[in-house]
Coordinates of C-alpha atoms in Angstrom, one line a residue:
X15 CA 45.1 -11.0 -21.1
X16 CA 48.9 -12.0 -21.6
X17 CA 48.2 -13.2 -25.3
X18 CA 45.5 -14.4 -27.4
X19 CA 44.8 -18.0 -26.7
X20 CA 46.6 -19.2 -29.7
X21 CA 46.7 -23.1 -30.3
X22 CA 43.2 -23.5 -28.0
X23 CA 41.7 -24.6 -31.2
X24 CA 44.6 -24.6 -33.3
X25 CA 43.6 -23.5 -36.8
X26 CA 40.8 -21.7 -35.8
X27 CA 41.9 -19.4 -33.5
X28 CA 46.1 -18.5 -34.9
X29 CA 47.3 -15.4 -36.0
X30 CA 48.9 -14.3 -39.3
X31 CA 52.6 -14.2 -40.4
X32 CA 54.4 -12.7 -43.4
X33 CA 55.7 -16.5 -44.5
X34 CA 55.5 -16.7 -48.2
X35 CA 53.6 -20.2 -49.1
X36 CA 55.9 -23.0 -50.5
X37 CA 53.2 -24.2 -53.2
X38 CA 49.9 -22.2 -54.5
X39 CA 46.7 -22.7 -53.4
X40 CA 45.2 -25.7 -55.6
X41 CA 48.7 -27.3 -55.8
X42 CA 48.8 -30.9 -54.7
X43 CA 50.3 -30.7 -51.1
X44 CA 48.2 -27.9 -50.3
X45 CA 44.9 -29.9 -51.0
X46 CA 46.1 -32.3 -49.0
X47 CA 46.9 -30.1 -45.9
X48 CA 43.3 -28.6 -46.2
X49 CA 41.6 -31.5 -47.0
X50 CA 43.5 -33.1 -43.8
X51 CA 43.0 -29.9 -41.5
X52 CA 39.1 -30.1 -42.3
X53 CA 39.5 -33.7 -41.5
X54 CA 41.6 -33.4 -38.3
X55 CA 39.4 -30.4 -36.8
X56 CA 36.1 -32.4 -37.4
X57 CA 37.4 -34.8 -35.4
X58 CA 38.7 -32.4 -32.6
X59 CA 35.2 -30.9 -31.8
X60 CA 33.3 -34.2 -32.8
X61 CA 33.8 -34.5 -28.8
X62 CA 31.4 -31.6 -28.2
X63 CA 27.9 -32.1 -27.2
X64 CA 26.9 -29.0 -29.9
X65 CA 29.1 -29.4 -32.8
X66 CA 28.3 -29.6 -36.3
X67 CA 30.1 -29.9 -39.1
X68 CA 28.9 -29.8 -43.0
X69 CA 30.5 -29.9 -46.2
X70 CA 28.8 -29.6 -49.7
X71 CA 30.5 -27.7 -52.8
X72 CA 34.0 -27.8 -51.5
X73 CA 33.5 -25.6 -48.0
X74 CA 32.6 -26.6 -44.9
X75 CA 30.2 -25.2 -41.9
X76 CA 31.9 -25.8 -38.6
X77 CA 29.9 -24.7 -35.4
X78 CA 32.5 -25.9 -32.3
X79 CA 30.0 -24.3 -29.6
X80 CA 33.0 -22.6 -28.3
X81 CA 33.2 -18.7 -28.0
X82 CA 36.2 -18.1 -30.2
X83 CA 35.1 -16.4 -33.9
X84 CA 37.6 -18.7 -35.6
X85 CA 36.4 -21.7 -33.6
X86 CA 33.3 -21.7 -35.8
X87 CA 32.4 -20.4 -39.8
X88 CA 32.3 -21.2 -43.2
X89 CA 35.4 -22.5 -44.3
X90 CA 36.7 -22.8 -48.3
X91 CA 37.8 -26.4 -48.4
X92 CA 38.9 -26.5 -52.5
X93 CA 40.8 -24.0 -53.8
X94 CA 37.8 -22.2 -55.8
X95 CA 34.4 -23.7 -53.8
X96 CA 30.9 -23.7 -55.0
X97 CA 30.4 -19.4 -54.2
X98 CA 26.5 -20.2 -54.1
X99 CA 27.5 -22.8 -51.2
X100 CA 29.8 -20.7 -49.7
X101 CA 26.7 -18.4 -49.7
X102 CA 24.1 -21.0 -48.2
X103 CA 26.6 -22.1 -45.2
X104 CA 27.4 -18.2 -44.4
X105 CA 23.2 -17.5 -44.5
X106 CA 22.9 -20.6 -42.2
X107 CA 25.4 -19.5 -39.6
X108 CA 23.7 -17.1 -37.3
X109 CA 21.2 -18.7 -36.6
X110 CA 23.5 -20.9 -34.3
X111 CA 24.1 -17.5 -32.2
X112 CA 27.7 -18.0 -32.0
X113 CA 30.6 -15.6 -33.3
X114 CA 32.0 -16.8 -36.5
X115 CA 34.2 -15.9 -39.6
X116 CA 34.3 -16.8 -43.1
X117 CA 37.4 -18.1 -44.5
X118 CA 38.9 -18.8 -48.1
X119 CA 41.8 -20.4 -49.7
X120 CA 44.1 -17.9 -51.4
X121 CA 45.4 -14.1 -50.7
X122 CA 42.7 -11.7 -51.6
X123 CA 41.1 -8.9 -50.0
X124 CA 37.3 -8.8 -50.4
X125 CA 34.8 -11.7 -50.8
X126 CA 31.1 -11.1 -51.6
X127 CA 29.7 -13.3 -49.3
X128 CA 31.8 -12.1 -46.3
X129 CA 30.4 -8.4 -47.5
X130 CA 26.9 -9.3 -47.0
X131 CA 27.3 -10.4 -43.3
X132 CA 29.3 -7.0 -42.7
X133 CA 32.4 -9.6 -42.1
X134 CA 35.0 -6.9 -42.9
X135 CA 38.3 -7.3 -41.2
X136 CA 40.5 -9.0 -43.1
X137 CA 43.1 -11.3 -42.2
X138 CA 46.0 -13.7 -43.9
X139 CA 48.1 -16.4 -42.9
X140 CA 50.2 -19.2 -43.8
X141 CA 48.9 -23.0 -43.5
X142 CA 51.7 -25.3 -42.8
X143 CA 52.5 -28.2 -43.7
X144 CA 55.1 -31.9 -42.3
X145 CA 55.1 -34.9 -44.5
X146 CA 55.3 -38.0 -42.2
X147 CA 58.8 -38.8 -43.8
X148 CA 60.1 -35.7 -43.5
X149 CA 59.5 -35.7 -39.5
X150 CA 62.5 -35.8 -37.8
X151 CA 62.1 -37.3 -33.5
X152 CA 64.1 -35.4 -31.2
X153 CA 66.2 -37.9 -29.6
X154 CA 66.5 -37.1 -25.9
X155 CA 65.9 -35.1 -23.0
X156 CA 67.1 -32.8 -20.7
X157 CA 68.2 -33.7 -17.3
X158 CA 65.0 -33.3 -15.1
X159 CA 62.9 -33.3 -18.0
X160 CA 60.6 -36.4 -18.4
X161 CA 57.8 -36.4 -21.9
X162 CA 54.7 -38.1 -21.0
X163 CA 51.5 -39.5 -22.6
X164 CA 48.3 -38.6 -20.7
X165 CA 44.7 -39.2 -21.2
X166 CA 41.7 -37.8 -20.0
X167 CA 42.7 -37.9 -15.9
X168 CA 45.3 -34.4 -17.3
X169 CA 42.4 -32.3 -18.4
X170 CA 42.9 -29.9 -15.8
X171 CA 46.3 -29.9 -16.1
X172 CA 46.1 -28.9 -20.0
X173 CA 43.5 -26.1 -19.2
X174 CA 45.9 -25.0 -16.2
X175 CA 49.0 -24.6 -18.0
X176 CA 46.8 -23.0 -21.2
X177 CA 45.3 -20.8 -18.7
X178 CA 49.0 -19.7 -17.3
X179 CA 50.1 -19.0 -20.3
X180 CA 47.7 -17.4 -22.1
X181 CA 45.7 -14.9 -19.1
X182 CA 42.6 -15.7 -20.1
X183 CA 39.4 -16.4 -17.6
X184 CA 39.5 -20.4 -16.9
X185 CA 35.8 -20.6 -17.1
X186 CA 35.5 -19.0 -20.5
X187 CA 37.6 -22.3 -22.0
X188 CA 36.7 -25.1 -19.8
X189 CA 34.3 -26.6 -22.4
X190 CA 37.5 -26.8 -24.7
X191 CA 39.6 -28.9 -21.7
X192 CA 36.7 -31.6 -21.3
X193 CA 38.4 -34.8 -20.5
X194 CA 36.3 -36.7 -23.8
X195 CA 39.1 -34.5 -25.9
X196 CA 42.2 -36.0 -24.5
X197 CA 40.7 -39.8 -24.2
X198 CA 39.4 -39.6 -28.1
X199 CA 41.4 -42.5 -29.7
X200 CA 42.4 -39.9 -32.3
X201 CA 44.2 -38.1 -29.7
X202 CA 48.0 -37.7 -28.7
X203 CA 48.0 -35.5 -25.5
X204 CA 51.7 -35.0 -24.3
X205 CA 53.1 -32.7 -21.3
X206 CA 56.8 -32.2 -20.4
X207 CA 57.5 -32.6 -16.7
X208 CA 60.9 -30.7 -15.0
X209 CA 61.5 -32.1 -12.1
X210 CA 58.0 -33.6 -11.8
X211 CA 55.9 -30.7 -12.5
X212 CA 53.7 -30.4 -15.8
X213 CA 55.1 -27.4 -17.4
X214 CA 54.1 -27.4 -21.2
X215 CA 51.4 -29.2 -22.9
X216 CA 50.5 -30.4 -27.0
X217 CA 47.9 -32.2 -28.0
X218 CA 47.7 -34.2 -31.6
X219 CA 44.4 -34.9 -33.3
X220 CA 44.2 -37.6 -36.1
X221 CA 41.5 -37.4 -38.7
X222 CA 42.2 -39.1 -42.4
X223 CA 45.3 -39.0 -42.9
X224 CA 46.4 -35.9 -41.6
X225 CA 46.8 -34.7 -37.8
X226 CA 46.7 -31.4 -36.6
X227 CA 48.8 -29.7 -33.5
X228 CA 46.9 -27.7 -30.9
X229 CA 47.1 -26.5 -27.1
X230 CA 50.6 -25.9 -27.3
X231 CA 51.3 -24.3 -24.3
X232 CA 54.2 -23.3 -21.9
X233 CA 54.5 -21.6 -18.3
X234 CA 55.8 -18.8 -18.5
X235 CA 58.5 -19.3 -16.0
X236 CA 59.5 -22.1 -18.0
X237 CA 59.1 -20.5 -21.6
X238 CA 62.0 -20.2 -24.2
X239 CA 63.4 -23.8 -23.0
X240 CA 62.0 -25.7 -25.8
X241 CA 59.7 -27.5 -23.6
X242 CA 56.4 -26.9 -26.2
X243 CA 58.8 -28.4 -28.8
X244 CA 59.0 -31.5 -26.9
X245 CA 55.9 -31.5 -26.3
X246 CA 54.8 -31.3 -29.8
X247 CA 57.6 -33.2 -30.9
X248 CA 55.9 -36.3 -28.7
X249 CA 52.6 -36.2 -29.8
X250 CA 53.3 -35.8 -33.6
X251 CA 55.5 -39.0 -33.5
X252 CA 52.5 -40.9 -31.9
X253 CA 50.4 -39.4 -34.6
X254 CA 52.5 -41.1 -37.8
X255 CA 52.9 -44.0 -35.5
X256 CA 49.6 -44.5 -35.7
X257 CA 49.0 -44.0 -39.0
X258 CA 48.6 -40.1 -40.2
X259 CA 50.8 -39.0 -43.0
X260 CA 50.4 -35.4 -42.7
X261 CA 50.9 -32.8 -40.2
X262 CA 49.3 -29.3 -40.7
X263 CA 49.1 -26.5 -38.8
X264 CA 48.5 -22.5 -39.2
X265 CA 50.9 -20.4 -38.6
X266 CA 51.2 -18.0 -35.8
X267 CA 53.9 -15.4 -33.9
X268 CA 53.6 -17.5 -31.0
X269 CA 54.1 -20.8 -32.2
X270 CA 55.8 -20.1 -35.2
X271 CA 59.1 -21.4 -33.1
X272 CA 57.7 -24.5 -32.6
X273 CA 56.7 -25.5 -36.2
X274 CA 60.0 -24.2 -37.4
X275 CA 62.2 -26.3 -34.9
X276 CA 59.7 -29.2 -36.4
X277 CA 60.8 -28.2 -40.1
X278 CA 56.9 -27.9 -40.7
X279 CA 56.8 -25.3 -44.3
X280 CA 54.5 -23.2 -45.6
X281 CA 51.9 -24.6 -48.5
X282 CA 48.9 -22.7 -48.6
X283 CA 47.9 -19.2 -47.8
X284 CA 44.3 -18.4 -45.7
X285 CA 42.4 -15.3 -46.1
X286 CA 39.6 -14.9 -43.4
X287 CA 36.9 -12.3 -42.8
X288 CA 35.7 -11.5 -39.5

């Protein structure tokens, strides 16, 4: 495996950086980024035939059906949720027979709840965050280099590409590449075509107000070009144009690049037990 699959299910599934958040958990602009990643990600796996999704005492239950540990778990939505809630959803979990996490707002290192379902790895990351009126479209393209809106028909062309860049078995993330995801009316699915050939991929997901980046994805002959940026670029201008006022996205080594070349900052910090 070339890299984890990173971006698959964007804030599920991204690794941890050292970025310092710009404001503290509970602050304003951070509610608002998890409030609108909850939102967004609902609406990403709304698509598949065995999601579910709860929320009750400021966290939320997410089961995706995917195989991914971060793809599904009990997530703190408020800064300081209901612990005997937190408690319910984490008690509720295995019995959908899927891997899963447990993830709070905040830098800490041990949560009760997470100690009772032997959920002991511990993990931190940024959450980040793009006001619509602080996006900034790149103007242009290279020569040879052509951005395009897809739908549905590209499926296999996002799961290629993802597949490419990531080493990872095809058949173990097909379900996430099913065409109902990139034909959602939520969705902005972009690729960047040189010289005709589909080389990187993005795809925006609306939900609220907020819209979160995923399956950003290059092949590797054609990495360290930009080309994701483009991508992601693309589909984050079709999400404020149609009406989402805040981009979030977790941070992550491997796309880290992109979300600072789109001036997206930190705002929150994410501790997660697995």
């Amino acid at each position: 495996m070339k890299r984890r699959l990173a971006g698959l299910f964007a804030s599920l599934t991204l690794l941890a950086t050292a970025q310092t958040a710009y404001s503290a958990p509970g602050s304003d602009l951070a509610d608002q980024a998890n409030a609108g990643w909850f939102a967004a990600t609902a609406q990403l796996i709304s698509v598949q035939p065995h999601a579910v999704v709860k929320t009750a005492g400021g966290s939320a239950l997410m089961v995706s059906g995917f195989a991914q540990p971060r793809a599904n778990g009990v997530f703190g939505i408020a800064s300081n949720p209901d612990p005997a809630q937190l408690a319910r959803f984490a008690d509720e979990l295995p019995s959908f027979n899927q891997p899963w996490v447990l993830r709070v707002r905040g830098d800490v290192s041990a949560n009760p709840v997470a100690a009772a379902h032997g959920l002991n790895t511990v993990d931190h990351r940024s959450l980040t965050a793009l006001p619509a009126t602080e996006y900034r479209p790149l103007i242009g393209s290279p020569a040879g280099v052509t951005v395009r809106r897809v739908d549905g028909s590209a499926a296999s062309t996002f799961l290629d590409i993802a597949v490419a860049a990531t080493g990872v078995p095809a058949d173990s993330v097909r379900n996430q590449f099913i065409p109902a995801v990139f034909d959602s009316p939520a969705a902005s699915p972009y690729l960047v075509y040189v010289d005709g050939k589909p080389v990187a991929s993005a795809l925006a997901v609306r939900g609220g107000n907020a819209v979160i980046t995923s399956y950003l994805f290059t092949l590797p002959a054609y990495a360290a070009h930009g080309y994701n940026v483009l991508a992601a670029s693309a589909a984050l201008r079709d999400a404020f144009i149609h009406g989402a006022k805040l981009a979030v996205a977790p941070s992550d080594p491997d796309v880290q690049p992109v979300l600072d070349a789109l001036h997206f900052r930190a705002v929150d910090t994410w501790t997660t037990f697995s």
